[in-house]
Tab-separated table of C-alpha atoms in Angstrom:
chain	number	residue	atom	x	y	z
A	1	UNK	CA	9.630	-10.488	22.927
A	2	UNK	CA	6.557	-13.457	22.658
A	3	UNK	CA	7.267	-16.258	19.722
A	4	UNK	CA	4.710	-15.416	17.469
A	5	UNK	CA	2.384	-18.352	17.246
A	6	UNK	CA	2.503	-21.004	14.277
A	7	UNK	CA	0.311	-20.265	11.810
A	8	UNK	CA	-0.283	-16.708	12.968
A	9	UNK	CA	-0.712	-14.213	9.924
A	10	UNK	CA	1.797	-11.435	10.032
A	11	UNK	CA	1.687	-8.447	7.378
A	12	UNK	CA	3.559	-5.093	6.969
A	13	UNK	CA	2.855	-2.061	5.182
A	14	UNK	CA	5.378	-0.273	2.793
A	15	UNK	CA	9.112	0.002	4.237
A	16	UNK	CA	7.776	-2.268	7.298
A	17	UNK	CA	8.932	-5.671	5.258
A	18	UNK	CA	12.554	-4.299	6.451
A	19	UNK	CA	11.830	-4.993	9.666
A	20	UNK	CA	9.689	-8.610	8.495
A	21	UNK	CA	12.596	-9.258	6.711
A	22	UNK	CA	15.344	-8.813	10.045
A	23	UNK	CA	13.373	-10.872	11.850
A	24	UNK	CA	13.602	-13.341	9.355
A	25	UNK	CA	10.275	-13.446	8.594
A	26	UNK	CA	10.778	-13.611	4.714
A	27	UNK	CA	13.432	-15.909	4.129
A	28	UNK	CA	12.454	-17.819	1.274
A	29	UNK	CA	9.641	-16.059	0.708
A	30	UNK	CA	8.251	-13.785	-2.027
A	31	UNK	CA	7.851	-9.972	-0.937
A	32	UNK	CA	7.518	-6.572	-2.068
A	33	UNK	CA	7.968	-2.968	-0.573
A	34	UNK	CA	8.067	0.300	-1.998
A	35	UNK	CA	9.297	1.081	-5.500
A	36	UNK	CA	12.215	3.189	-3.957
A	37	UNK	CA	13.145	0.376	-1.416
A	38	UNK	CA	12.817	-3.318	-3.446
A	39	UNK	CA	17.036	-2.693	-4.876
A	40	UNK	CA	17.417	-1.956	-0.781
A	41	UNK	CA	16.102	-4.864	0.825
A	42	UNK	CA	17.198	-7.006	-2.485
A	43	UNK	CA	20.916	-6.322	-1.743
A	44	UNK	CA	20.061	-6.251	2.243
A	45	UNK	CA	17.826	-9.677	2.051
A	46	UNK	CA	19.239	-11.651	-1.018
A	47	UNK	CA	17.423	-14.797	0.712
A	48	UNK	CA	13.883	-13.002	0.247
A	49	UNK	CA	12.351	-12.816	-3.621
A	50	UNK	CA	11.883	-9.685	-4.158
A	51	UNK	CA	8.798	-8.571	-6.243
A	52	UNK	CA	9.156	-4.865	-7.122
A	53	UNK	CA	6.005	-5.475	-9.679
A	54	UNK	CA	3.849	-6.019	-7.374
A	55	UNK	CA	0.806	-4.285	-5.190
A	56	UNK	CA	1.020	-6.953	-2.478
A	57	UNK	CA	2.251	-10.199	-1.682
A	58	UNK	CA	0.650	-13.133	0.268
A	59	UNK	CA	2.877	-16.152	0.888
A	60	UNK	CA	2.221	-18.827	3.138
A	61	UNK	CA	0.482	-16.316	5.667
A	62	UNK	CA	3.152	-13.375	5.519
A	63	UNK	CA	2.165	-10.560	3.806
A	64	UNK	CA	3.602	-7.300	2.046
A	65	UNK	CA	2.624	-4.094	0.463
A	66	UNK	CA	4.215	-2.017	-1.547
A	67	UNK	CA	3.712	1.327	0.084
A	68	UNK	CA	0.585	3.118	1.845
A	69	UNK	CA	-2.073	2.982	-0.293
A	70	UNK	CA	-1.095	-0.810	-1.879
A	71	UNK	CA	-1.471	-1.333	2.580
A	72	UNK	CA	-5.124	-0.269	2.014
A	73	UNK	CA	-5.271	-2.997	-1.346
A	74	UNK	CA	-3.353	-5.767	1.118
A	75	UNK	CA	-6.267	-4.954	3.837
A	76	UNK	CA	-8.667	-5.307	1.600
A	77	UNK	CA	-7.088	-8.878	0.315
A	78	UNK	CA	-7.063	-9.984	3.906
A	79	UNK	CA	-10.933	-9.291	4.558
A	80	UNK	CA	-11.981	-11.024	1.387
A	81	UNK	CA	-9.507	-14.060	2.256
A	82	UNK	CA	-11.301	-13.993	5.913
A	83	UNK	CA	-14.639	-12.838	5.418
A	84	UNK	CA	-15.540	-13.258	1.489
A	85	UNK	CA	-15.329	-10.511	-1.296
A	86	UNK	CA	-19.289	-9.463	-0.159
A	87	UNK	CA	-17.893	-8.129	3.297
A	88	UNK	CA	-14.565	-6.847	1.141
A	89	UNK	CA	-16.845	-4.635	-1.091
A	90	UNK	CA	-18.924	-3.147	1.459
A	91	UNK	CA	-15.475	-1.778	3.414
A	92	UNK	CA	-14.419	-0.932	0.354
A	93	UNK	CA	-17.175	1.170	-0.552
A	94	UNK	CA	-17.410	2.433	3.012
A	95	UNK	CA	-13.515	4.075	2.789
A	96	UNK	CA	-14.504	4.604	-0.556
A	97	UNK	CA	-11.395	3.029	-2.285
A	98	UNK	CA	-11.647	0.191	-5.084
A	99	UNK	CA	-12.716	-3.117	-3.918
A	100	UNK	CA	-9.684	-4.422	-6.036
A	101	UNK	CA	-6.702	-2.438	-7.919
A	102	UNK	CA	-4.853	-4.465	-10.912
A	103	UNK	CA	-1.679	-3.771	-11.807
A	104	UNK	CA	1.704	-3.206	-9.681
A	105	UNK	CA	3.808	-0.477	-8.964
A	106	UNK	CA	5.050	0.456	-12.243
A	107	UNK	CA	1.472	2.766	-12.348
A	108	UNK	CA	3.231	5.144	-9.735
A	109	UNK	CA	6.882	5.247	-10.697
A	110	UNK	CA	7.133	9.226	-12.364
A	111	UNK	CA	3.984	9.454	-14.529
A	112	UNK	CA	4.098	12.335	-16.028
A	113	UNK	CA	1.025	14.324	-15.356
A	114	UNK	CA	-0.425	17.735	-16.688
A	115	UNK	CA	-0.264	21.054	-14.933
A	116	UNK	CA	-3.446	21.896	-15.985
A	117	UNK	CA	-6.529	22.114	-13.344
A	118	UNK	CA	-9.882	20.983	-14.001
A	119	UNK	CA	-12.067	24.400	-14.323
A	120	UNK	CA	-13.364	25.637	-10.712
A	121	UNK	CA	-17.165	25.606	-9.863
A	122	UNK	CA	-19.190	26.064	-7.203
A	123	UNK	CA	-18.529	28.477	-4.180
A	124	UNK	CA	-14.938	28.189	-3.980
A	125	UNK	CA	-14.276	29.132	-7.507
A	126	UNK	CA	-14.950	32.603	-6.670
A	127	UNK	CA	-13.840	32.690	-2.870
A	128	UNK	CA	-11.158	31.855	-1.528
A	129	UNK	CA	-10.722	29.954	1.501
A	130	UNK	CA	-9.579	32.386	3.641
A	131	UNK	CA	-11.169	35.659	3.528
A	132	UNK	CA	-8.845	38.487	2.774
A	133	UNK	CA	-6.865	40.784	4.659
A	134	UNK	CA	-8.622	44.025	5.579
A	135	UNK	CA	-6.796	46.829	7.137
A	136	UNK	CA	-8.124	48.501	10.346
């Protein structure tokens, strides 16, 4: 395996900051991972600080999300920390996701949410996907 040059930028994605954190890539540093994981790599990684509040983390060029979509958020910090938050917008609209997302993880630990649907329009209110069985 190649030394990864000094100064290179390396990120991970969700659960990935396990493997970050083995190579001792986060000693010292300030992290997150996914909601489920941050008591994990806490006990695992006592060394590492351990942000479970947290969408992403940037220190000193290593760089964490929280889980798959707070990957997309961390992407998005990287292009606006390369390019500017112009160039960040326009991929943002593009993929149509939110330029920027405040808050942390706390927005996806069990919220409750209704079991009702928003009423059906349009073609496949009164169709179904499929068409039905006919017999022959």
């Amino acid at each position: 395996m190649e030394r990864i040059p000094v100064g290179a930028r390396v990120g991970s994605i969700c659960t990935g900051s396990f493997v970050l954190a083995a190579a001792g890539l986060l000693a010292g540093r300030r992290a997150t991972t996914h909601w489920k994981s941050c008591d994990e790599l806490r006990t695992l990684y006592p060394e590492i600080g351990v942000d479970p509040d947290v969408l992403y983390t940037d220190d000193r060029g290593v760089l964490t999300s929280a889980g798959g979509a707070a990957g997309i958020d961390l992407c998005l910090h990287m292009i606006r920390s390369d390019h500017g938050a112009d160039v960040a917008n326009t991929v943002a609209r593009r993929t149509v996701v939110p330029p920027h997302r405040e808050g942390g993880q706390a927005s996806a630990v069990r919220t409750p949410s209704t079991s009702r649907r928003p009423p059906a329009s349009g073609p496949s209110a009164s169709s179904p996907w499929t068409p039905p069985r006919t017999s022959t």
